[in-house]
Amino acid sequence: DMEITTYLEQAMSSELQSNIVDLCPVGALTSKPYAFAARPWELGKTETIDVMDALGSAIRVDTRGREVMRILPRTNDEVNEEWISDKTRHVVDGLRTQRLDQPYIRQNGRLQPASWQQAFAAIAAKVKGANGKRIGAIAGDLSAVEEMFALKDLLSRLGSSNTDCGQDGIVFNPELGRASYLFNATIAGIDSADALLIIGANPRREAAVLNARIRKRWRAGKFPIALIGERVDLTYSYDYLGAGPDTLSELASGKHSFAEVLNKAERPLITVGAGALARPDGAAVAALAAKVAVECHAVKEGWNGYSVLHTAASRVGALEAGFVPGEGGLNTAAMTKPDALDVLFLLGADEVDVPAGAFVVYIGSHGDNGAHRADVILPGAAYTEKSGLYVNTEGRVQMANRASFPPGDAREDWSIFRALSEVLGQKLAYDSLAGLRQVLFAEHPHFARIGQIMPGGPADVRQVSQVQGKIDKAPFRSVVEDFYLTNPIARASAIMAECSALAEARGTMTAAE
């Protein structure tokens, strides 16, 4: 009695394990969700980028008709090499389920289907009676630059400067310079770093492919790694220094033993995560981390080791497009206080709790938390259904290409704001995506440099290190609790739900192939 079976008798515990399908030389290993679903020659193939995290991994989306059938990696040595995470690969079924395909208006406490004209009329009735200072907008983690630019344009015409991209509470000040919020060492720069300090981040959950790159560098040898924050399994060994800002203060003052390791390194890398920055004292924590980088000579000619690891694909693009509170404007925390606003636009923002009182307009692709709270829902397009610009955590401008079309009456997000602006009597000055980009590039020329990084200056990091503020002693916590359920598309995926349940059952991050 003989049978062919796997050597391992249990699931692998890696969030990158699905890459073994691509490595199999004879095709004996297959992707279970895609197996027998389609023939390769039936599929349309579109090269685009991933938005499940802030790395912007190169991917290929294969479609049959309007339906996305599978997602595969493309080689980009500067970003993801040839790898993608299991979430990127298997989130496909989430693109089909819980979709918003027509507008809705809340009537008598229940959301009822409506036409675009009715939805726009309901919004206009509220906006025209509101003071511009009591109108706001929050952008979600998957938003492209164009729609955020159009929404900011519309709000400024309505007299509002209440725009923010930090739905997790993170606050950046773009006036401090681009180096204050970029992964300045670049992703490929990890290969040449010779020491690493991780502050308030869990790269394995927040950027799995980047974590694999750190592991590759660690396996090459002579790469001391230290962590300040939650003690977690990162797939490589590290020195655990402490849980919070107290340890970071010791390092900044040179009193900690790891300070000597950083000082001896030629190219030290200081990685700061959202767990350290998405706090009320985030600006002061960033100042401490920047001080460590300056003191250990991580910021010098030819090398800038101060690197912010973002978790949201939209974050850097939003900061560069100015989707932050303007003069006298409110941030996310202020906008979500009771009675702060009369009208609030949620552009795919599903991680915020909006109290009763505000009239909420949700623009998004899935019936997630934001849609449940909305008074009006305007159905938008998912990332595979629109052409859009994204800027990854290192500041690289990338273009996501449309692979399929939105379902039903759903529309591309920027075009929704263009149509709404006419109803509100504040017509935007572009009628096409090309026209919008022309205006965008005129205001922010570097968005036109697709595939390029415009680096920040070392002086920016020194400026960050001078910021003053009171620091809370609370330990750093990763902002990503569940690797598989970080956004509306992932939460709509049955495969991601199964992976999450398996991981919880095993007490570690696991995926099913």
Short mmCIF file of C-alpha atoms in Angstrom, two decimals:
data_model
loop_
_atom_site.label_atom_id
_atom_site.label_comp_id
_atom_site.label_asym_id
_atom_site.label_seq_id
_atom_site.Cartn_x
_atom_site.Cartn_y
_atom_site.Cartn_z
CA ASP A 1 0.00 0.00 0.00
CA MET A 2 1.79 3.15 -1.19
CA GLU A 3 0.66 6.73 -1.43
CA ILE A 4 2.31 10.04 -2.27
CA THR A 5 1.93 12.53 0.57
CA THR A 6 3.71 15.46 2.14
CA TYR A 7 6.78 14.96 4.25
CA LEU A 8 5.41 17.34 6.87
CA GLU A 9 2.36 16.10 8.72
CA GLN A 10 1.13 19.53 9.72
CA ALA A 11 0.63 22.93 8.11
CA MET A 12 3.61 25.19 7.75
CA SER A 13 3.68 28.21 10.03
CA SER A 14 4.76 30.87 7.56
CA GLU A 15 2.80 33.72 6.03
CA LEU A 16 4.89 33.25 2.86
CA GLN A 17 4.39 29.50 2.42
CA SER A 18 2.27 29.74 -0.73
CA ASN A 19 5.41 30.71 -2.64
CA ILE A 20 6.32 27.01 -2.69
CA VAL A 21 3.70 26.61 -5.44
CA ASP A 22 5.84 28.88 -7.67
CA LEU A 23 9.02 27.03 -6.68
CA CYS A 24 7.75 23.57 -7.62
CA PRO A 25 9.68 22.62 -10.80
CA VAL A 26 7.05 20.24 -12.23
CA GLY A 27 3.79 21.90 -11.12
CA ALA A 28 2.87 19.06 -8.77
CA LEU A 29 2.17 21.60 -6.02
CA THR A 30 -0.95 23.59 -6.84
CA SER A 31 -2.82 26.46 -5.28
CA LYS A 32 -5.90 24.86 -3.71
CA PRO A 33 -8.25 27.88 -4.14
CA TYR A 34 -7.33 28.21 -7.84
CA ALA A 35 -7.00 24.50 -8.70
CA PHE A 36 -9.22 23.48 -11.67
CA ALA A 37 -10.83 26.95 -11.79
CA ALA A 38 -9.47 28.08 -15.17
CA ARG A 39 -6.97 27.35 -17.92
CA PRO A 40 -4.02 29.76 -18.20
CA TRP A 41 -4.82 30.62 -21.84
CA GLU A 42 -8.35 31.72 -20.86
CA LEU A 43 -7.03 34.48 -18.62
CA GLY A 44 -6.30 38.13 -19.21
CA LYS A 45 -3.03 39.06 -17.50
CA THR A 46 -2.48 42.51 -15.96
CA GLU A 47 0.74 43.66 -14.33
CA THR A 48 0.03 45.81 -11.30
CA ILE A 49 0.99 46.23 -7.63
CA ASP A 50 -0.27 44.90 -4.32
CA VAL A 51 -1.94 47.07 -1.65
CA MET A 52 -2.30 44.56 1.20
CA ASP A 53 0.62 46.30 2.94
CA ALA A 54 2.80 49.35 2.29
CA LEU A 55 5.55 47.58 0.31
CA GLY A 56 3.87 47.77 -3.10
CA SER A 57 4.90 44.26 -4.17
CA ALA A 58 4.86 43.62 -7.93
CA ILE A 59 2.00 41.26 -8.86
CA ARG A 60 0.14 39.93 -11.87
CA VAL A 61 -3.65 39.78 -11.71
CA ASP A 62 -5.25 37.11 -13.94
CA THR A 63 -8.88 37.67 -14.89
CA ARG A 64 -11.57 35.83 -16.82
CA GLY A 65 -14.20 38.28 -17.94
CA ARG A 66 -14.91 40.57 -14.98
CA GLU A 67 -13.73 38.05 -12.39
CA VAL A 68 -10.27 37.95 -10.81
CA MET A 69 -9.16 34.31 -10.85
CA ARG A 70 -5.70 34.44 -9.27
CA ILE A 71 -2.85 36.73 -8.20
CA LEU A 72 0.78 35.82 -8.85
CA PRO A 73 4.08 37.54 -7.99
CA ARG A 74 6.21 39.45 -10.48
CA THR A 75 9.93 39.87 -9.99
CA ASN A 76 11.04 43.26 -8.70
CA ASP A 77 14.44 43.03 -7.00
CA GLU A 78 14.08 46.52 -5.54
CA VAL A 79 10.90 45.68 -3.60
CA ASN A 80 9.64 42.09 -3.25
CA GLU A 81 12.22 40.14 -5.31
CA GLU A 82 10.07 37.18 -6.45
CA TRP A 83 7.91 36.75 -3.33
CA ILE A 84 4.42 37.75 -2.21
CA SER A 85 2.61 37.04 1.05
CA ASP A 86 -0.21 34.51 1.42
CA LYS A 87 -2.64 37.37 2.02
CA THR A 88 -1.68 39.03 -1.27
CA ARG A 89 -2.08 35.76 -3.17
CA HIS A 90 -5.24 34.35 -1.61
CA VAL A 91 -7.36 37.45 -0.95
CA VAL A 92 -8.93 36.90 -4.39
CA ASP A 93 -12.26 35.55 -3.13
CA GLY A 94 -12.67 38.68 -1.01
CA LEU A 95 -12.92 40.70 -4.24
CA ARG A 96 -16.14 38.82 -5.11
CA THR A 97 -18.04 38.85 -1.81
CA GLN A 98 -19.77 41.54 0.28
CA ARG A 99 -19.44 43.96 -2.63
CA LEU A 100 -21.24 47.29 -2.79
CA ASP A 101 -22.74 47.50 -6.27
CA GLN A 102 -25.32 50.30 -5.89
CA PRO A 103 -25.87 53.41 -3.76
CA TYR A 104 -27.79 53.20 -0.47
CA ILE A 105 -29.53 55.78 1.72
CA ARG A 106 -30.43 55.23 5.37
CA GLN A 107 -34.17 55.69 5.87
CA ASN A 108 -35.95 54.99 9.16
CA GLY A 109 -32.77 53.44 10.51
CA ARG A 110 -32.30 51.02 7.61
CA LEU A 111 -30.15 51.25 4.49
CA GLN A 112 -32.32 51.24 1.36
CA PRO A 113 -31.17 50.93 -2.29
CA ALA A 114 -31.18 54.22 -4.15
CA SER A 115 -30.15 55.79 -7.44
CA TRP A 116 -27.03 57.91 -7.82
CA GLN A 117 -29.20 61.03 -8.18
CA GLN A 118 -31.06 60.27 -4.94
CA ALA A 119 -27.81 59.59 -3.07
CA PHE A 120 -26.22 62.82 -4.34
CA ALA A 121 -29.37 64.78 -3.47
CA ALA A 122 -29.31 63.43 0.11
CA ILE A 123 -25.64 64.46 0.48
CA ALA A 124 -26.27 67.89 -1.08
CA ALA A 125 -29.13 68.55 1.35
CA LYS A 126 -26.76 68.00 4.30
CA VAL A 127 -23.65 69.67 2.86
CA LYS A 128 -25.38 72.84 1.68
CA GLY A 129 -26.75 73.44 5.16
CA ALA A 130 -23.43 72.82 6.91
CA ASN A 131 -20.57 75.16 7.75
CA GLY A 132 -17.43 74.13 5.82
CA LYS A 133 -15.51 73.86 9.09
CA ARG A 134 -17.91 71.13 10.21
CA ILE A 135 -17.28 68.93 7.17
CA GLY A 136 -14.41 66.41 7.18
CA ALA A 137 -12.91 63.42 5.39
CA ILE A 138 -10.85 60.40 6.46
CA ALA A 139 -9.01 58.26 3.90
CA GLY A 140 -8.64 54.50 4.35
CA ASP A 141 -5.61 52.28 3.93
CA LEU A 142 -6.28 51.17 0.33
CA SER A 143 -7.01 54.56 -1.27
CA ALA A 144 -5.12 55.65 -4.40
CA VAL A 145 -3.59 59.11 -4.71
CA GLU A 146 -6.04 60.33 -7.37
CA GLU A 147 -9.20 59.85 -5.31
CA MET A 148 -7.64 61.40 -2.21
CA PHE A 149 -6.51 64.37 -4.29
CA ALA A 150 -10.03 64.79 -5.75
CA LEU A 151 -11.67 64.50 -2.31
CA LYS A 152 -9.28 67.05 -0.80
CA ASP A 153 -9.96 69.36 -3.76
CA LEU A 154 -13.71 69.06 -3.18
CA LEU A 155 -13.46 69.70 0.56
CA SER A 156 -11.24 72.75 0.10
CA ARG A 157 -13.88 74.18 -2.28
CA LEU A 158 -16.45 73.60 0.47
CA GLY A 159 -14.27 75.58 2.89
CA SER A 160 -12.96 72.61 4.89
CA SER A 161 -9.39 71.74 5.89
CA ASN A 162 -10.46 68.68 7.92
CA THR A 163 -8.72 65.90 5.98
CA ASP A 164 -6.65 63.08 7.43
CA CYS A 165 -5.16 59.74 6.36
CA GLY A 166 -4.32 58.40 9.83
CA GLN A 167 -7.33 56.30 10.75
CA ASP A 168 -5.12 54.33 13.16
CA GLY A 169 -4.32 57.56 15.05
CA ILE A 170 -0.86 58.02 13.57
CA VAL A 171 0.14 61.67 13.05
CA PHE A 172 2.87 62.87 10.70
CA ASN A 173 3.88 66.44 9.96
CA PRO A 174 4.96 66.64 6.28
CA GLU A 175 6.47 70.05 7.03
CA LEU A 176 9.32 68.23 8.79
CA GLY A 177 10.37 66.86 5.41
CA ARG A 178 9.97 63.61 3.48
CA ALA A 179 12.68 61.78 5.44
CA SER A 180 10.51 62.13 8.55
CA TYR A 181 8.03 59.54 7.25
CA LEU A 182 9.88 57.41 4.65
CA PHE A 183 11.72 54.10 4.90
CA ASN A 184 14.85 56.04 3.95
CA ALA A 185 17.27 53.11 3.79
CA THR A 186 15.01 51.61 1.06
CA ILE A 187 13.87 47.99 1.04
CA ALA A 188 16.86 46.88 -1.04
CA GLY A 189 19.09 48.79 1.38
CA ILE A 190 18.41 46.12 4.01
CA ASP A 191 20.85 43.91 2.07
CA SER A 192 23.73 46.30 2.81
CA ALA A 193 22.82 47.20 6.42
CA ASP A 194 25.09 45.79 9.13
CA ALA A 195 22.97 46.33 12.29
CA LEU A 196 19.23 46.65 12.88
CA LEU A 197 17.12 48.17 15.63
CA ILE A 198 13.35 47.58 15.39
CA ILE A 199 11.19 50.00 17.41
CA GLY A 200 7.48 49.33 17.94
CA ALA A 201 7.07 47.12 14.88
CA ASN A 202 6.34 43.51 14.06
CA PRO A 203 7.61 43.21 10.47
CA ARG A 204 6.35 39.64 10.23
CA ARG A 205 2.76 40.84 10.56
CA GLU A 206 3.09 44.33 9.11
CA ALA A 207 5.24 43.58 6.03
CA ALA A 208 5.85 39.85 5.64
CA VAL A 209 7.98 40.15 2.49
CA LEU A 210 10.20 42.77 4.09
CA ASN A 211 10.59 40.50 7.10
CA ALA A 212 11.82 37.75 4.77
CA ARG A 213 14.40 40.20 3.40
CA ILE A 214 15.61 40.92 6.93
CA ARG A 215 15.88 37.17 7.53
CA LYS A 216 17.89 36.77 4.32
CA ARG A 217 20.32 39.45 5.49
CA TRP A 218 20.50 37.82 8.97
CA ARG A 219 21.34 34.43 7.43
CA ALA A 220 24.23 36.04 5.54
CA GLY A 221 25.86 36.68 8.93
CA LYS A 222 27.29 39.58 10.98
CA PHE A 223 23.94 41.29 11.38
CA PRO A 224 23.04 42.04 15.02
CA ILE A 225 19.32 42.73 15.49
CA ALA A 226 17.57 44.24 18.52
CA LEU A 227 13.89 44.84 19.26
CA ILE A 228 12.06 47.34 21.45
CA GLY A 229 8.37 46.48 21.72
CA GLU A 230 6.35 43.27 21.90
CA ARG A 231 8.41 40.09 22.21
CA VAL A 232 7.36 38.11 19.12
CA ASP A 233 8.65 35.38 16.79
CA LEU A 234 10.21 37.18 13.81
CA THR A 235 11.74 34.01 12.25
CA TYR A 236 15.26 35.18 13.20
CA SER A 237 17.05 35.69 16.50
CA TYR A 238 17.37 39.13 18.07
CA ASP A 239 18.30 40.82 21.34
CA TYR A 240 15.18 41.85 23.22
CA LEU A 241 15.95 45.23 24.79
CA GLY A 242 12.63 46.20 26.36
CA ALA A 243 8.96 46.94 25.83
CA GLY A 244 8.67 50.69 25.58
CA PRO A 245 9.96 54.27 25.52
CA ASP A 246 12.13 53.92 28.64
CA THR A 247 14.49 51.57 26.79
CA LEU A 248 14.48 53.88 23.78
CA SER A 249 15.43 56.80 26.04
CA GLU A 250 18.39 54.81 27.37
CA LEU A 251 19.55 54.14 23.83
CA ALA A 252 19.14 57.79 22.83
CA SER A 253 21.31 58.87 25.76
CA GLY A 254 23.94 56.20 24.90
CA LYS A 255 23.51 54.36 28.21
CA HIS A 256 22.34 51.07 26.72
CA SER A 257 24.87 48.43 25.62
CA PHE A 258 23.27 48.11 22.16
CA ALA A 259 24.16 51.77 21.51
CA GLU A 260 27.77 50.63 21.17
CA VAL A 261 26.76 48.01 18.57
CA LEU A 262 25.00 50.71 16.53
CA ASN A 263 27.96 53.08 16.86
CA LYS A 264 30.39 50.46 15.54
CA ALA A 265 28.19 49.65 12.54
CA GLU A 266 28.94 51.25 9.17
CA ARG A 267 25.30 51.22 8.03
CA PRO A 268 22.98 50.90 11.03
CA LEU A 269 19.26 50.62 10.26
CA ILE A 270 16.69 52.09 12.68
CA THR A 271 13.20 50.83 11.78
CA VAL A 272 10.28 52.60 13.47
CA GLY A 273 6.83 51.02 13.23
CA ALA A 274 3.29 52.24 13.63
CA GLY A 275 3.18 50.63 17.08
CA ALA A 276 5.55 53.37 18.26
CA LEU A 277 4.03 56.21 16.23
CA ALA A 278 0.26 55.59 16.38
CA ARG A 279 0.06 56.88 19.95
CA PRO A 280 -0.74 60.28 21.47
CA ASP A 281 3.00 60.67 22.14
CA GLY A 282 3.97 59.40 18.67
CA ALA A 283 5.77 62.62 17.66
CA ALA A 284 7.93 62.52 20.80
CA VAL A 285 8.71 58.81 20.28
CA ALA A 286 9.71 59.56 16.67
CA ALA A 287 12.00 62.30 18.00
CA LEU A 288 13.71 59.79 20.32
CA ALA A 289 14.15 57.28 17.48
CA ALA A 290 15.55 60.01 15.23
CA LYS A 291 17.94 61.02 18.00
CA VAL A 292 19.20 57.42 18.19
CA ALA A 293 19.72 57.45 14.42
CA VAL A 294 21.63 60.74 14.54
CA GLU A 295 23.75 59.76 17.55
CA CYS A 296 24.83 56.41 16.08
CA HIS A 297 25.69 58.01 12.72
CA ALA A 298 22.91 56.22 10.88
CA VAL A 299 22.24 59.49 9.04
CA LYS A 300 25.22 60.52 6.94
CA GLU A 301 26.39 61.05 3.39
CA GLY A 302 25.35 58.07 1.28
CA TRP A 303 23.25 56.40 3.99
CA ASN A 304 20.08 57.34 5.85
CA GLY A 305 19.17 54.55 8.26
CA TYR A 306 16.14 56.25 9.87
CA SER A 307 13.30 54.24 8.33
CA VAL A 308 9.56 54.35 9.04
CA LEU A 309 7.70 51.11 8.30
CA HIS A 310 4.13 51.94 7.29
CA THR A 311 1.26 49.47 7.33
CA ALA A 312 -1.14 51.28 4.95
CA ALA A 313 -0.63 51.32 1.17
CA SER A 314 -2.23 54.77 0.94
CA ARG A 315 -0.29 56.49 3.74
CA VAL A 316 2.80 57.90 2.01
CA GLY A 317 0.82 58.95 -1.07
CA ALA A 318 -1.66 60.77 1.16
CA LEU A 319 1.12 62.59 3.01
CA GLU A 320 2.72 63.65 -0.27
CA ALA A 321 -0.62 64.81 -1.73
CA GLY A 322 -1.33 66.85 1.39
CA PHE A 323 -4.23 64.75 2.67
CA VAL A 324 -3.49 65.88 6.23
CA PRO A 325 -5.22 68.48 8.41
CA GLY A 326 -4.76 71.96 6.96
CA GLU A 327 -4.38 75.15 8.98
CA GLY A 328 -6.87 74.91 11.83
CA GLY A 329 -8.05 71.53 10.53
CA LEU A 330 -9.02 68.50 12.61
CA ASN A 331 -7.25 65.14 12.61
CA THR A 332 -8.96 61.74 12.82
CA ALA A 333 -9.13 61.72 16.63
CA ALA A 334 -10.76 65.16 16.67
CA MET A 335 -13.15 64.39 13.79
CA THR A 336 -14.47 61.27 15.52
CA LYS A 337 -15.37 63.02 18.77
CA PRO A 338 -19.08 63.47 19.53
CA ASP A 339 -20.60 66.54 17.84
CA ALA A 340 -17.30 67.44 16.12
CA LEU A 341 -18.69 67.43 12.57
CA ASP A 342 -21.99 67.66 10.72
CA VAL A 343 -20.83 65.72 7.63
CA LEU A 344 -18.00 63.15 7.46
CA PHE A 345 -16.75 61.46 4.28
CA LEU A 346 -15.15 58.04 4.82
CA LEU A 347 -13.06 57.09 1.77
CA GLY A 348 -12.73 53.37 2.41
CA ALA A 349 -12.03 54.12 6.08
CA ASP A 350 -13.31 51.13 8.05
CA GLU A 351 -11.08 51.20 11.11
CA VAL A 352 -12.63 54.28 12.76
CA ASP A 353 -15.57 54.51 15.16
CA VAL A 354 -17.79 57.47 14.29
CA PRO A 355 -20.19 58.51 17.07
CA ALA A 356 -23.85 59.22 16.39
CA GLY A 357 -24.62 62.74 15.25
CA ALA A 358 -22.48 63.17 12.15
CA PHE A 359 -23.97 62.48 8.72
CA VAL A 360 -21.61 59.83 7.32
CA VAL A 361 -20.98 59.33 3.60
CA TYR A 362 -19.07 56.11 2.91
CA ILE A 363 -17.27 55.65 -0.41
CA GLY A 364 -15.89 52.14 -0.75
CA SER A 365 -16.02 48.74 -2.36
CA HIS A 366 -17.11 46.45 0.49
CA GLY A 367 -19.88 46.32 3.06
CA ASP A 368 -17.54 46.56 6.02
CA ASN A 369 -17.57 48.65 9.24
CA GLY A 370 -17.71 52.02 7.48
CA ALA A 371 -20.68 51.00 5.37
CA HIS A 372 -22.57 49.75 8.45
CA ARG A 373 -22.23 53.19 10.05
CA ALA A 374 -23.01 55.18 6.89
CA ASP A 375 -26.07 57.31 6.18
CA VAL A 376 -25.27 57.28 2.45
CA ILE A 377 -23.17 54.65 0.67
CA LEU A 378 -21.53 55.38 -2.68
CA PRO A 379 -20.11 52.17 -4.25
CA GLY A 380 -16.48 52.50 -5.33
CA ALA A 381 -13.89 50.32 -7.04
CA ALA A 382 -11.46 47.83 -5.49
CA TYR A 383 -7.73 48.11 -6.23
CA THR A 384 -7.91 45.63 -9.13
CA GLU A 385 -10.72 47.62 -10.76
CA LYS A 386 -9.11 51.02 -11.21
CA SER A 387 -5.94 52.66 -12.41
CA GLY A 388 -4.29 54.54 -9.58
CA LEU A 389 -1.02 55.83 -8.15
CA TYR A 390 0.38 54.50 -4.88
CA VAL A 391 3.57 55.45 -3.06
CA ASN A 392 5.17 52.66 -1.00
CA THR A 393 6.81 52.95 2.40
CA GLU A 394 10.20 53.86 0.88
CA GLY A 395 8.68 56.65 -1.25
CA ARG A 396 8.61 54.76 -4.58
CA VAL A 397 5.81 55.98 -6.87
CA GLN A 398 3.99 53.03 -8.46
CA MET A 399 1.07 52.59 -10.83
CA ALA A 400 -1.72 50.10 -10.16
CA ASN A 401 -3.37 49.06 -13.43
CA ARG A 402 -7.01 48.13 -13.89
CA ALA A 403 -7.49 44.38 -14.40
CA SER A 404 -11.30 44.20 -14.27
CA PHE A 405 -14.32 46.45 -13.79
CA PRO A 406 -16.39 47.36 -10.71
CA PRO A 407 -19.65 45.40 -10.27
CA GLY A 408 -23.11 46.82 -10.95
CA ASP A 409 -23.41 50.58 -10.58
CA ALA A 410 -20.10 50.98 -8.73
CA ARG A 411 -17.75 53.61 -10.12
CA GLU A 412 -14.10 54.63 -9.79
CA ASP A 413 -13.78 56.77 -6.67
CA TRP A 414 -12.34 59.91 -8.29
CA SER A 415 -15.26 60.01 -10.77
CA ILE A 416 -17.73 59.83 -7.87
CA PHE A 417 -16.26 63.03 -6.40
CA ARG A 418 -16.27 64.69 -9.84
CA ALA A 419 -19.99 63.91 -10.27
CA LEU A 420 -20.82 64.92 -6.68
CA SER A 421 -18.97 68.23 -7.03
CA GLU A 422 -21.32 69.26 -9.84
CA VAL A 423 -24.40 68.54 -7.71
CA LEU A 424 -22.86 70.55 -4.85
CA GLY A 425 -22.19 73.50 -7.17
CA GLN A 426 -18.40 73.15 -6.72
CA LYS A 427 -17.44 71.57 -10.03
CA LEU A 428 -13.93 70.07 -10.08
CA ALA A 429 -11.71 71.19 -12.92
CA TYR A 430 -11.18 67.79 -14.61
CA ASP A 431 -13.47 65.44 -16.52
CA SER A 432 -11.12 62.48 -16.99
CA LEU A 433 -8.46 60.57 -15.10
CA ALA A 434 -5.86 62.01 -17.48
CA GLY A 435 -7.12 65.51 -16.69
CA LEU A 436 -6.98 64.86 -12.96
CA ARG A 437 -3.40 63.58 -13.24
CA GLN A 438 -2.42 66.65 -15.22
CA VAL A 439 -3.56 68.85 -12.32
CA LEU A 440 -1.98 66.48 -9.77
CA PHE A 441 1.39 66.47 -11.56
CA ALA A 442 1.33 70.25 -11.85
CA GLU A 443 0.97 70.57 -8.06
CA HIS A 444 3.16 67.57 -7.13
CA PRO A 445 5.59 66.86 -10.02
CA HIS A 446 7.29 63.87 -8.38
CA PHE A 447 4.10 61.77 -8.73
CA ALA A 448 4.89 61.59 -12.45
CA ARG A 449 8.18 59.73 -11.77
CA ILE A 450 6.78 56.21 -11.85
CA GLY A 451 9.09 53.62 -10.30
CA GLN A 452 11.42 56.23 -8.83
CA ILE A 453 12.18 57.32 -5.27
CA MET A 454 12.71 60.97 -4.46
CA PRO A 455 14.80 60.67 -1.28
CA GLY A 456 14.37 62.84 1.78
CA GLY A 457 17.25 64.89 3.12
CA PRO A 458 19.33 63.95 6.20
CA ALA A 459 18.48 67.37 7.66
CA ASP A 460 14.84 66.21 7.93
CA VAL A 461 15.80 63.49 10.43
CA ARG A 462 17.76 65.98 12.53
CA GLN A 463 14.68 68.21 12.48
CA VAL A 464 12.53 65.32 13.75
CA SER A 465 15.02 64.66 16.56
CA GLN A 466 14.47 68.20 17.88
CA VAL A 467 10.72 67.79 18.40
CA GLN A 468 9.75 68.11 22.05
CA GLY A 469 6.91 66.36 23.84
CA LYS A 470 5.86 64.34 26.84
CA ILE A 471 6.33 60.58 26.52
CA ASP A 472 3.98 57.98 27.94
CA LYS A 473 5.65 54.96 29.56
CA ALA A 474 3.11 52.51 28.07
CA PRO A 475 4.76 49.67 26.10
CA PHE A 476 4.66 49.63 22.30
CA ARG A 477 1.97 47.45 20.73
CA SER A 478 1.80 46.33 17.08
CA VAL A 479 -1.15 47.90 15.26
CA VAL A 480 -1.72 44.65 13.31
CA GLU A 481 -3.41 42.12 15.57
CA ASP A 482 -4.39 39.62 12.87
CA PHE A 483 -2.18 39.35 9.78
CA TYR A 484 -5.00 37.92 7.68
CA LEU A 485 -7.81 40.39 8.49
CA THR A 486 -6.30 43.85 8.12
CA ASN A 487 -8.65 45.45 5.57
CA PRO A 488 -12.20 45.18 4.13
CA ILE A 489 -11.18 42.93 1.22
CA ALA A 490 -9.34 40.50 3.51
CA ARG A 491 -12.25 40.46 5.97
CA ALA A 492 -14.61 39.54 3.11
CA SER A 493 -12.43 36.55 2.17
CA ALA A 494 -13.44 33.08 3.38
CA ILE A 495 -9.88 31.85 2.78
CA MET A 496 -8.43 34.61 4.98
CA ALA A 497 -11.01 33.81 7.67
CA GLU A 498 -9.93 30.16 7.59
CA CYS A 499 -6.25 31.12 7.79
CA SER A 500 -6.99 33.43 10.72
CA ALA A 501 -8.85 30.66 12.55
CA LEU A 502 -5.98 28.22 11.96
CA ALA A 503 -3.48 30.75 13.25
CA GLU A 504 -5.55 31.39 16.36
CA ALA A 505 -5.94 27.67 17.01
CA ARG A 506 -2.20 27.11 16.77
CA GLY A 507 -1.28 30.29 18.59
CA THR A 508 0.91 31.36 15.68
CA MET A 509 0.53 32.78 12.20
CA THR A 510 -0.38 29.95 9.85
CA ALA A 511 -1.89 29.72 6.38
CA ALA A 512 -3.54 26.90 4.45
CA GLU A 513 -2.32 26.08 0.95
#
